[in-house]
Tab-separated table of C-alpha atoms in Angstrom:
chain	number	residue	atom	x	y	z
A	94	MET	CA	-5.196	6.441	55.185
A	95	PHE	CA	-5.214	3.192	57.121
A	96	ILE	CA	-6.218	3.252	60.782
A	97	GLN	CA	-3.210	3.159	63.100
A	98	ASN	CA	-4.874	3.797	66.458
A	99	ILE	CA	-8.305	4.421	67.970
A	100	LYS	CA	-9.175	6.324	71.152
A	101	ILE	CA	-12.672	6.599	72.649
A	102	GLU	CA	-13.837	8.197	75.902
A	103	LYS	CA	-17.282	9.130	77.232
A	104	PHE	CA	-18.901	8.047	73.945
A	105	LYS	CA	-22.082	5.917	73.868
A	106	GLY	CA	-21.399	2.990	76.256
A	107	PHE	CA	-17.764	3.893	76.993
A	108	SER	CA	-17.417	5.873	80.216
A	109	ASP	CA	-13.637	5.434	80.503
A	110	VAL	CA	-10.806	5.675	78.009
A	111	VAL	CA	-10.563	2.782	75.531
A	112	GLU	CA	-7.582	2.658	73.198
A	113	ILE	CA	-6.438	0.352	70.406
A	114	ASN	CA	-2.875	0.933	69.289
A	115	GLY	CA	-0.382	-0.663	66.953
A	116	MET	CA	-2.725	-1.269	64.007
A	117	ALA	CA	-0.624	0.416	61.302
A	118	ASP	CA	-1.121	-1.924	58.303
A	119	LYS	CA	-2.854	-4.608	60.384
A	120	SER	CA	-6.502	-5.638	60.449
A	121	LEU	CA	-8.483	-6.042	63.679
A	122	LEU	CA	-10.599	-8.934	65.009
A	123	ILE	CA	-12.724	-8.076	68.054
A	124	TYR	CA	-14.867	-10.323	70.223
A	125	GLY	CA	-17.410	-8.866	72.618
A	126	GLU	CA	-20.577	-10.319	74.080
A	127	ASN	CA	-23.787	-8.274	73.939
A	128	GLY	CA	-23.465	-5.127	76.019
A	129	SER	CA	-19.673	-5.073	75.907
A	130	GLY	CA	-19.377	-2.047	73.610
A	131	LYS	CA	-19.229	-3.471	70.070
A	132	SER	CA	-22.031	-1.249	68.804
A	133	SER	CA	-20.449	1.769	70.484
A	134	LEU	CA	-17.128	1.037	68.764
A	135	TYR	CA	-18.894	0.564	65.423
A	136	GLU	CA	-20.711	3.888	65.867
A	137	ALA	CA	-17.445	5.627	66.775
A	138	LEU	CA	-15.890	4.396	63.538
A	139	ARG	CA	-18.974	5.413	61.565
A	140	LEU	CA	-18.951	8.881	63.135
A	141	THR	CA	-15.346	9.389	62.080
A	142	MET	CA	-15.513	7.901	58.598
A	143	TYR	CA	-18.862	9.458	57.684
A	144	TYR	CA	-18.866	12.586	59.810
A	145	GLY	CA	-19.772	14.917	56.933
A	146	LYS	CA	-22.832	12.884	55.879
A	147	LEU	CA	-23.995	12.362	59.468
A	148	TYR	CA	-23.546	16.051	60.248
A	149	ARG	CA	-25.603	17.112	57.230
A	150	LYS	CA	-28.344	14.667	58.187
A	151	ALA	CA	-28.381	15.936	61.780
A	152	ILE	CA	-28.778	19.598	60.798
A	153	ASP	CA	-31.154	18.954	57.892
A	154	GLY	CA	-33.881	21.599	57.839
A	155	ALA	CA	-31.965	24.190	59.864
A	156	ILE	CA	-33.215	27.677	58.982
A	157	ASN	CA	-30.239	29.700	60.223
A	158	GLN	CA	-26.810	29.340	61.830
A	159	ALA	CA	-28.167	29.397	65.389
A	160	ASP	CA	-30.653	26.638	64.546
A	161	GLU	CA	-27.856	24.625	62.945
A	162	ILE	CA	-25.765	24.871	66.128
A	163	ILE	CA	-28.704	23.731	68.277
A	164	ARG	CA	-29.377	20.728	66.027
A	165	ARG	CA	-25.681	19.798	65.987
A	166	ASP	CA	-25.400	20.033	69.783
A	167	ASN	CA	-28.521	17.912	70.283
A	168	TRP	CA	-27.134	15.295	67.909
A	169	LEU	CA	-23.759	15.142	69.663
A	170	LYS	CA	-25.430	15.035	73.072
A	171	LYS	CA	-27.217	11.809	72.114
A	172	LEU	CA	-23.853	10.247	71.234
A	173	ALA	CA	-22.192	11.114	74.547
A	174	TYR	CA	-22.014	8.729	77.496
A	175	ALA	CA	-25.105	9.360	79.675
A	176	GLU	CA	-25.826	12.244	77.238
A	177	ARG	CA	-23.174	14.372	78.947
A	178	PRO	CA	-20.783	15.830	76.335
A	179	PRO	CA	-18.007	16.340	75.471
A	180	PHE	CA	-16.663	12.999	74.321
A	181	ILE	CA	-13.509	11.847	72.575
A	182	VAL	CA	-13.470	9.823	69.362
A	183	ALA	CA	-10.104	9.998	67.660
A	184	ILE	CA	-8.431	7.992	64.919
A	185	ASN	CA	-4.726	8.345	64.211
A	186	ASN	CA	-4.582	10.918	67.029
A	187	THR	CA	-7.034	13.196	65.187
A	188	ASN	CA	-10.540	14.046	66.409
A	189	TYR	CA	-13.548	12.684	64.506
A	190	ASP	CA	-14.551	16.094	63.086
A	191	ALA	CA	-11.047	16.967	61.849
A	192	LEU	CA	-9.808	13.714	60.313
A	193	ASN	CA	-9.123	13.854	56.583
A	194	THR	CA	-10.810	10.794	55.056
A	195	SER	CA	-10.566	11.950	51.433
A	196	ASN	CA	-7.987	9.276	50.558
A	197	VAL	CA	-9.804	6.278	52.015
A	198	ASP	CA	-12.806	4.279	50.795
A	199	CYS	CA	-14.568	2.936	53.870
A	200	PHE	CA	-17.296	0.276	53.600
A	201	MET	CA	-19.317	-0.568	56.711
A	202	LEU	CA	-21.892	-3.344	57.138
A	203	SER	CA	-23.723	-4.126	60.379
A	204	TYR	CA	-26.118	-6.855	61.507
A	205	PHE	CA	-28.979	-4.623	60.326
A	206	ASP	CA	-27.455	-4.241	56.850
A	207	SER	CA	-27.042	-8.000	56.388
A	208	HIS	CA	-30.474	-8.940	57.791
A	209	ASN	CA	-32.557	-6.070	56.400
A	210	PHE	CA	-34.626	-7.196	53.408
A	211	PRO	CA	-36.590	-4.172	52.094
A	212	PHE	CA	-39.502	-6.053	50.523
A	213	ASP	CA	-42.141	-3.899	48.860
A	214	LYS	CA	-45.916	-4.397	49.339
A	215	ASP	CA	-45.866	-7.273	46.843
A	216	GLY	CA	-43.002	-9.021	48.591
A	217	LYS	CA	-40.470	-8.090	45.911
A	218	LEU	CA	-36.845	-7.312	46.731
A	219	SER	CA	-35.357	-4.502	44.675
A	220	LEU	CA	-31.626	-4.297	43.996
A	221	ASN	CA	-31.951	-0.512	44.201
A	222	ALA	CA	-33.559	-0.728	47.635
A	223	MET	CA	-30.920	-3.164	48.915
A	224	LEU	CA	-28.134	-0.725	48.115
A	225	ASP	CA	-29.904	2.352	49.473
A	226	GLY	CA	-28.664	3.961	52.681
A	227	LEU	CA	-25.510	1.894	53.148
A	228	ASN	CA	-22.417	3.321	54.824
A	229	PHE	CA	-20.526	3.178	51.536
A	230	PRO	CA	-18.879	5.883	49.426
A	231	ASP	CA	-21.407	7.484	47.064
A	232	LEU	CA	-22.416	5.144	44.240
A	233	PRO	CA	-21.954	6.516	40.707
A	234	THR	CA	-25.021	7.783	38.851
A	235	ASN	CA	-26.995	4.917	37.257
A	236	PHE	CA	-24.756	2.439	39.091
A	237	VAL	CA	-27.349	-0.345	39.336
A	238	LYS	CA	-28.392	0.070	35.700
A	239	ASP	CA	-24.789	-0.066	34.499
A	240	SER	CA	-23.504	-2.743	36.877
A	241	PHE	CA	-26.300	-5.201	37.752
A	242	GLU	CA	-25.101	-7.820	35.255
A	243	VAL	CA	-21.552	-7.708	36.661
A	244	ILE	CA	-22.886	-7.904	40.235
A	245	LEU	CA	-25.148	-10.884	39.553
A	246	THR	CA	-22.481	-12.737	37.571
A	247	GLU	CA	-20.032	-12.394	40.439
A	248	VAL	CA	-22.580	-13.319	43.126
A	249	ASN	CA	-23.779	-16.386	41.188
A	250	LYS	CA	-20.188	-17.537	40.749
A	251	VAL	CA	-19.441	-17.155	44.471
A	252	LEU	CA	-22.691	-18.888	45.493
A	253	LYS	CA	-21.781	-21.895	43.369
A	254	ASP	CA	-17.993	-22.101	43.725
A	255	GLU	CA	-17.390	-20.817	47.255
A	256	PHE	CA	-20.664	-21.499	49.126
A	257	CYS	CA	-21.632	-24.701	47.254
A	258	LEU	CA	-25.233	-23.496	46.818
A	259	ASP	CA	-27.358	-24.366	43.752
A	260	ILE	CA	-28.864	-20.880	43.694
A	261	LYS	CA	-28.967	-18.448	40.807
A	262	LEU	CA	-29.973	-14.775	40.861
A	263	THR	CA	-31.493	-12.780	38.037
A	264	VAL	CA	-33.552	-9.575	37.899
A	265	ASP	CA	-36.826	-8.709	36.246
A	266	GLY	CA	-37.100	-6.158	33.457
A	267	THR	CA	-38.307	-3.245	35.618
A	268	ASN	CA	-36.326	-0.156	36.536
A	269	ASP	CA	-36.301	-1.341	40.163
A	270	TYR	CA	-34.317	-4.442	39.182
A	271	ASN	CA	-36.316	-6.775	41.402
A	272	ILE	CA	-34.371	-9.889	42.310
A	273	ILE	CA	-35.468	-13.351	41.186
A	274	ILE	CA	-34.055	-16.268	43.205
A	275	GLU	CA	-33.911	-19.724	41.657
A	276	ASP	CA	-33.094	-22.734	43.829
A	277	ILE	CA	-32.002	-25.215	41.180
A	278	HIS	CA	-31.810	-28.156	43.575
A	279	PHE	CA	-35.441	-27.815	44.733
A	280	GLY	CA	-36.816	-26.459	41.463
A	281	ILE	CA	-38.074	-23.194	43.013
A	282	LYS	CA	-37.953	-19.862	41.191
A	283	LYS	CA	-39.547	-16.848	42.893
A	284	SER	CA	-39.566	-13.064	42.677
A	285	THR	CA	-42.300	-12.372	45.269
A	286	ASN	CA	-42.668	-13.351	48.944
A	287	LEU	CA	-39.072	-14.534	48.945
A	288	ASP	CA	-39.037	-14.870	52.730
A	289	LEU	CA	-41.716	-17.588	52.473
A	290	TYR	CA	-39.626	-19.767	50.177
A	291	PHE	CA	-36.042	-19.085	51.278
A	292	ASN	CA	-34.798	-19.164	54.870
A	293	GLU	CA	-33.131	-16.253	56.625
A	294	ALA	CA	-29.654	-17.774	56.358
A	295	LYS	CA	-29.813	-17.996	52.534
A	296	LEU	CA	-31.286	-14.501	52.238
A	297	THR	CA	-28.539	-13.169	54.533
A	298	ILE	CA	-25.823	-14.782	52.396
A	299	ILE	CA	-27.379	-13.345	49.231
A	300	SER	CA	-27.709	-9.903	50.821
A	301	LEU	CA	-24.094	-9.882	51.996
A	302	LEU	CA	-22.664	-11.153	48.715
A	303	ILE	CA	-24.550	-8.539	46.696
A	304	LYS	CA	-23.307	-5.724	48.928
A	305	LEU	CA	-19.764	-7.041	49.106
A	306	SER	CA	-19.631	-7.461	45.330
A	307	VAL	CA	-20.458	-3.757	45.143
A	308	VAL	CA	-17.553	-3.087	47.520
A	309	GLU	CA	-15.237	-4.819	45.061
A	310	LEU	CA	-16.643	-2.797	42.147
A	311	ILE	CA	-16.529	0.748	43.469
A	312	GLY	CA	-13.826	2.857	45.023
A	313	THR	CA	-11.279	5.328	43.789
A	314	SER	CA	-7.989	4.112	42.371
A	315	GLY	CA	-5.096	4.885	44.695
A	316	HIS	CA	-7.289	5.135	47.799
A	317	ASP	CA	-6.739	2.929	50.843
A	318	LYS	CA	-9.626	0.509	51.380
A	319	LEU	CA	-11.280	-0.184	54.739
A	320	LEU	CA	-13.936	-2.868	55.370
A	321	ILE	CA	-15.786	-2.929	58.722
A	322	LEU	CA	-18.206	-5.794	59.519
A	323	ASP	CA	-20.258	-5.918	62.726
A	324	ASP	CA	-22.016	-9.210	63.569
A	325	VAL	CA	-23.103	-9.895	59.988
A	326	ILE	CA	-23.010	-13.727	60.239
A	327	SER	CA	-25.535	-14.329	63.039
A	328	SER	CA	-28.041	-16.481	61.127
A	329	MET	CA	-25.479	-18.611	59.251
A	330	ASP	CA	-24.668	-22.199	60.184
A	331	MET	CA	-21.078	-23.274	60.851
A	332	ALA	CA	-20.366	-24.386	57.266
A	333	ASN	CA	-21.487	-21.076	55.757
A	334	ARG	CA	-19.565	-19.142	58.404
A	335	ALA	CA	-16.438	-20.972	57.297
A	336	PHE	CA	-17.210	-20.234	53.624
A	337	PHE	CA	-17.852	-16.584	54.454
A	338	THR	CA	-14.578	-16.301	56.395
A	339	HIS	CA	-12.622	-17.727	53.464
A	340	TYR	CA	-14.490	-15.384	51.105
A	341	ILE	CA	-13.553	-12.294	53.146
A	342	ILE	CA	-9.895	-13.263	53.405
A	343	LYS	CA	-9.658	-14.198	49.696
A	344	HIS	CA	-11.524	-11.259	48.164
A	345	PHE	CA	-10.430	-8.461	50.492
A	346	SER	CA	-6.779	-9.254	51.135
A	347	LYS	CA	-5.740	-5.689	50.234
A	348	TYR	CA	-8.307	-4.095	52.566
A	349	GLN	CA	-7.700	-3.157	56.160
A	350	LYS	CA	-10.483	-5.080	57.890
A	351	ILE	CA	-12.211	-4.658	61.243
A	352	ILE	CA	-14.374	-7.667	62.168
A	353	LEU	CA	-16.606	-7.479	65.258
A	354	THR	CA	-18.544	-10.456	66.580
A	355	HIS	CA	-20.393	-11.540	69.722
A	356	ASN	CA	-20.143	-15.195	68.734
A	357	ALA	CA	-17.296	-17.005	70.526
A	358	SER	CA	-17.369	-19.875	68.045
A	359	TYR	CA	-17.024	-17.527	65.083
A	360	TYR	CA	-14.233	-15.594	66.798
A	361	ASN	CA	-12.305	-18.846	67.213
A	362	LEU	CA	-13.071	-19.882	63.619
A	363	PHE	CA	-11.910	-16.556	62.194
A	364	ARG	CA	-8.831	-16.555	64.410
A	365	SER	CA	-7.848	-20.005	63.137
A	366	ALA	CA	-8.305	-18.842	59.536
A	367	ILE	CA	-6.086	-15.842	60.211
A	368	LEU	CA	-3.275	-18.085	61.464
A	369	ILE	CA	-3.488	-20.131	58.266
A	370	HIS	CA	-3.947	-17.397	55.649
A	371	GLU	CA	-2.931	-14.015	57.077
A	372	LYS	CA	-0.641	-14.692	60.012
A	373	ASN	CA	0.950	-11.573	61.548
A	374	LYS	CA	-1.475	-9.328	59.643
A	375	TRP	CA	-4.092	-9.034	62.419
A	376	LEU	CA	-4.539	-7.759	65.948
A	377	GLU	CA	-7.001	-9.613	68.189
A	378	HIS	CA	-8.870	-7.921	71.031
A	379	SER	CA	-11.771	-8.645	73.373
A	380	LEU	CA	-14.323	-6.196	74.712
A	381	PHE	CA	-15.696	-6.982	78.163
A	382	ALA	CA	-17.431	-5.345	81.096
A	383	ILE	CA	-16.105	-4.920	84.623
A	384	GLY	CA	-19.020	-3.612	86.645
A	385	ASP	CA	-20.325	-0.562	84.773
A	386	SER	CA	-17.071	-0.041	82.889
A	387	LEU	CA	-16.403	-1.315	79.363
A	388	ASN	CA	-12.847	-2.439	78.671
A	389	ILE	CA	-10.775	-3.800	75.813
A	390	ALA	CA	-7.806	-6.147	75.992
A	391	ALA	CA	-5.469	-7.814	73.523
A	392	SER	CA	-5.293	-11.582	73.127
A	393	SER	CA	-3.677	-13.684	75.842
A	394	LEU	CA	-0.414	-13.956	73.934
A	395	LEU	CA	-0.075	-10.192	74.359
A	396	LYS	CA	-1.518	-10.090	77.869
A	397	SER	CA	1.156	-12.504	79.083
A	398	ARG	CA	3.680	-9.797	78.275
A	399	GLU	CA	1.471	-7.279	80.083
A	400	ALA	CA	1.697	-9.317	83.272
A	401	ASN	CA	5.491	-9.419	82.994
A	402	ASP	CA	5.536	-5.669	82.368
A	403	LEU	CA	3.530	-5.155	85.569
A	404	MET	CA	6.096	-7.179	87.478
A	405	ASP	CA	8.911	-5.097	85.994
A	406	ASP	CA	7.165	-1.780	86.794
A	407	TYR	CA	6.594	-2.790	90.396
A	408	THR	CA	10.075	-4.230	90.924
A	409	ASN	CA	11.638	-0.992	89.676
A	410	ASN	CA	9.304	1.277	91.714
A	411	ARG	CA	7.639	2.800	88.664
A	412	ILE	CA	4.107	2.332	89.994
A	413	THR	CA	2.268	2.878	93.285
A	414	PRO	CA	0.610	0.046	95.259
A	415	THR	CA	-2.851	1.462	94.495
A	416	ASP	CA	-2.165	1.623	90.763
A	417	ILE	CA	-0.591	-1.827	90.683
A	418	ALA	CA	-3.658	-3.281	92.410
A	419	ASN	CA	-6.002	-1.783	89.803
A	420	ARG	CA	-3.861	-3.045	86.946
A	421	ILE	CA	-3.550	-6.554	88.426
A	422	ARG	CA	-7.334	-6.733	88.834
A	423	GLN	CA	-7.919	-5.576	85.260
A	424	CYS	CA	-5.332	-7.971	83.852
A	425	LEU	CA	-6.832	-10.851	85.834
A	426	GLU	CA	-10.338	-10.015	84.571
A	427	ALA	CA	-9.007	-10.003	81.007
A	428	GLN	CA	-7.247	-13.343	81.505
A	429	ILE	CA	-10.371	-15.056	82.830
A	430	HIS	CA	-12.382	-13.536	79.987
A	431	GLU	CA	-9.896	-14.968	77.479
A	432	LEU	CA	-9.938	-18.347	79.239
A	433	ALA	CA	-13.707	-18.565	78.864
A	434	LEU	CA	-13.493	-17.456	75.242
A	435	TRP	CA	-11.061	-20.068	73.981
A	436	LEU	CA	-12.669	-22.816	76.059
A	437	HIS	CA	-15.658	-22.139	73.786
A	438	MET	CA	-18.376	-21.716	76.402
A	439	GLU	CA	-21.814	-21.051	74.933
A	440	SER	CA	-21.518	-17.488	76.197
A	441	VAL	CA	-18.784	-15.612	78.009
A	442	ASP	CA	-20.121	-14.688	81.436
A	443	GLN	CA	-18.893	-12.086	83.867
A	444	SER	CA	-15.471	-13.069	85.109
A	445	GLY	CA	-16.607	-13.569	88.711
A	446	ARG	CA	-19.217	-16.081	87.572
A	447	ILE	CA	-16.670	-17.849	85.371
A	448	ILE	CA	-14.267	-18.238	88.290
A	449	ASN	CA	-17.070	-19.674	90.446
A	450	ASN	CA	-18.005	-22.146	87.709
A	451	LEU	CA	-14.419	-23.310	87.302
A	452	LEU	CA	-13.860	-23.712	91.026
A	453	SER	CA	-17.179	-25.367	91.882
A	454	GLY	CA	-17.583	-27.459	88.739
A	455	THR	CA	-21.211	-26.339	88.293
A	456	LYS	CA	-20.739	-25.760	84.561
A	457	LYS	CA	-19.040	-28.355	82.399
A	458	VAL	CA	-16.465	-27.241	79.863
A	459	TYR	CA	-15.568	-29.764	77.172
A	460	LEU	CA	-12.112	-29.755	75.627
A	461	ARG	CA	-10.013	-32.689	74.385
A	462	VAL	CA	-6.241	-32.323	74.201
A	463	SER	CA	-4.195	-34.826	72.229
A	464	GLY	CA	-0.627	-33.645	71.839
A	465	LYS	CA	-0.973	-30.292	70.116
A	466	LYS	CA	-4.362	-31.111	68.622
A	467	ILE	CA	-7.225	-29.394	70.453
A	468	SER	CA	-10.846	-30.478	69.893
A	469	LEU	CA	-13.627	-28.153	71.071
A	470	SER	CA	-17.352	-28.547	71.742
A	471	GLU	CA	-18.375	-28.536	68.064
A	472	ASP	CA	-16.015	-31.510	67.558
A	473	LEU	CA	-17.726	-33.270	70.469
A	474	ASN	CA	-21.126	-32.680	68.833
A	475	HIS	CA	-19.815	-34.160	65.585
A	476	ASP	CA	-18.380	-37.217	67.356
A	477	LEU	CA	-21.647	-37.817	69.252
A	478	GLN	CA	-23.653	-37.575	66.033
A	479	ASN	CA	-21.414	-40.180	64.370
A	480	ILE	CA	-21.974	-42.539	67.301
A	481	LEU	CA	-25.761	-42.088	67.218
A	482	ASN	CA	-25.888	-42.579	63.440
A	483	ASP	CA	-23.850	-45.812	63.515
A	484	GLY	CA	-26.340	-48.453	62.369
A	485	SER	CA	-24.032	-51.323	63.381
A	486	LYS	CA	-24.411	-50.544	67.105
A	487	THR	CA	-27.271	-51.287	69.497
A	488	ASP	CA	-28.944	-48.517	71.493
A	489	ALA	CA	-27.078	-49.642	74.608
A	490	GLN	CA	-23.760	-49.486	72.769
A	491	LYS	CA	-24.593	-46.013	71.485
A	492	VAL	CA	-25.379	-44.785	75.004
A	493	ALA	CA	-22.134	-46.253	76.310
A	494	GLY	CA	-20.228	-44.707	73.410
A	495	CYS	CA	-21.680	-41.249	74.108
A	496	ILE	CA	-20.818	-41.515	77.810
A	497	ASN	CA	-17.231	-42.477	76.951
A	498	LYS	CA	-16.981	-39.626	74.459
A	499	PHE	CA	-18.093	-37.084	77.075
A	500	GLY	CA	-15.358	-38.483	79.303
A	501	GLU	CA	-12.748	-38.004	76.592
A	502	TYR	CA	-13.669	-34.328	76.317
A	503	ASP	CA	-13.601	-33.629	80.057
A	504	CYS	CA	-11.023	-30.820	80.282
A	505	THR	CA	-10.261	-31.309	83.978
A	506	ASN	CA	-6.713	-32.388	83.078
A	507	GLU	CA	-6.071	-28.959	81.530
A	508	LEU	CA	-7.828	-26.931	84.233
A	509	THR	CA	-6.380	-28.762	87.249
A	510	LYS	CA	-3.111	-26.848	87.147
A	511	LEU	CA	-4.966	-23.535	86.789
A	512	ILE	CA	-7.566	-23.947	89.535
A	513	PRO	CA	-5.136	-23.717	92.498
A	514	ILE	CA	-3.581	-20.615	90.956
A	515	ILE	CA	-6.991	-19.016	90.418
A	516	LYS	CA	-7.942	-19.843	94.019
A	517	GLU	CA	-4.783	-18.224	95.336
A	518	VAL	CA	-5.154	-15.155	93.098
A	519	ARG	CA	-8.762	-14.863	94.245
A	520	LEU	CA	-7.695	-14.951	97.894
A	521	TYR	CA	-5.133	-12.201	97.405
A	522	GLU	CA	-7.646	-10.240	95.327
A	523	LYS	CA	-10.027	-10.173	98.288
A	524	LEU	CA	-7.439	-9.633	101.033
A	525	VAL	CA	-5.090	-7.212	99.294
A	526	LEU	CA	-6.234	-5.892	95.918
A	527	HIS	CA	-9.802	-5.007	96.812
A	528	GLN	CA	-8.905	-2.587	99.579
A	529	LEU	CA	-6.060	-1.088	97.563
A	530	SER	CA	-8.052	-0.463	94.395
A	531	HIS	CA	-11.295	0.748	96.016
A	532	GLY	CA	-11.458	4.070	97.777
A	533	ARG	CA	-11.601	3.783	101.574
A	534	THR	CA	-11.058	6.143	104.457
A	535	GLY	CA	-7.778	5.687	106.268
A	536	LEU	CA	-4.728	3.800	105.027
A	537	PRO	CA	-5.150	0.339	103.500
A	538	SER	CA	-3.217	-2.472	105.098
A	539	PHE	CA	-0.815	-4.245	102.758
A	540	SER	CA	2.764	-5.392	102.488
A	541	PRO	CA	5.114	-5.384	99.493
A	542	VAL	CA	5.421	-9.154	99.862
A	543	GLU	CA	1.662	-9.574	99.269
A	544	ILE	CA	1.764	-7.403	96.147
A	545	LYS	CA	4.777	-9.358	94.872
A	546	LYS	CA	2.918	-12.637	95.480
A	547	CYS	CA	-0.092	-11.383	93.502
A	548	LEU	CA	2.192	-10.476	90.618
A	549	ASP	CA	3.961	-13.851	90.735
A	550	LEU	CA	0.628	-15.638	90.517
A	551	LEU	CA	-0.656	-13.375	87.742
A	552	VAL	CA	2.477	-13.898	85.635
A	553	PHE	CA	2.205	-17.679	86.103
A	554	LEU	CA	-1.480	-17.675	85.131
A	555	SER	CA	-0.837	-15.388	82.139
A	556	ASN	CA	2.006	-17.506	80.811
A	557	SER	CA	0.012	-20.738	81.312
A	558	LEU	CA	-2.959	-19.356	79.384
A	559	ALA	CA	-0.679	-18.071	76.638
A	560	ASP	CA	0.914	-21.521	76.205
A	561	ILE	CA	-2.442	-23.325	76.072
A	562	SER	CA	-3.967	-20.691	73.812
A	563	LYS	CA	-1.025	-20.914	71.435
A	564	ASN	CA	-1.493	-24.697	71.169
A	565	ILE	CA	-5.195	-24.267	70.423
A	566	TYR	CA	-4.800	-21.768	67.603
A	567	GLU	CA	-1.636	-23.196	66.058
A	568	ALA	CA	-2.597	-26.886	66.302
């Protein structure tokens, strides 16, 4: 059972309906800044895939049927938006408590799972403890005892061949299988107080590779495989993020994957890898907030079609002025969100703030376009470092070189054609859309010509973003 569609309403942070359709045999890459609903989506998937286990945990200790019902209701109440049930969480058009998951092996890892190091009082890290409590199918009896050599062999191979790290893992002779980490390059070999000798990034990589090697080992033959990762790469540097992305694509090509991240740089990195290795096998969406409402939208290449669909609906009288205003506003918010995402800002702000930054020039955005080759801010950092490290140049020449390099990356040439359109859309948003899409007493004042103009501008903006975005990710 692969996931084909997801529907969520009034669950955790989602007050309105959020739907993801068209997955079928495709994987899903989702970007969302903190507070946009990533954790809520992850919890919705966990509720559905592990409902039986979560239910039993929630009612644990119930003394009779009435007590069981009370415990269940209290548990579900905490999952509902504003703790006001009922809520909807459905996969493949089936509610979370009725979906048959017997033919799927689902493996879920969150930020907590990748960054949780259960050291004991002596600072030792047990393989048993690392694998305890994961959202995995049940491990076979004596799994660690029977499989630790296979796990460590695989992890050591990946550390060396795919992450280029001179690190080797072994275990001690105890029944806890405490991990020993040896850094061959620095001549360090430790089994206690590992966090004092190895940084968080290395420990995170080790933790993830151990758990993902288990994913490759277990599972029932003939079952569909699902891998869900939520913000597991946060402490890695860019090089290790690239290695990890390649590792996921290489080792889990037969899995349906759902990758969630709040890191715009990693979203862009993963998206580029998809285009190279698994083109047409993924859907890409963004979670974002509009006021108190959490929303999800497909990538700009899809949203450009959405804008044209809006035009078609309005032209053929299939939608009311009030509804068209709401949909134009939502589509515009999604477009600006996408614009900020692929321009690789340090963080994706609220769309209103982004528009103000673009129009006023208060926040620089660096992007160099040369034909179809697009260089982003990390490329600028690399170029600046090369200039500063050039021993053949004087300090004055280095300063001049850095200034020139900043000039090369000034993306005004790409934004100039968008700014007038955004200004005009913004004007119509205030004069026409706002009063149509917000409840007011009396009749709003509008004309069909104004609505048509808004749609013309939105379609132009959507198609422009789609063209630029396509160049970025296919360069």
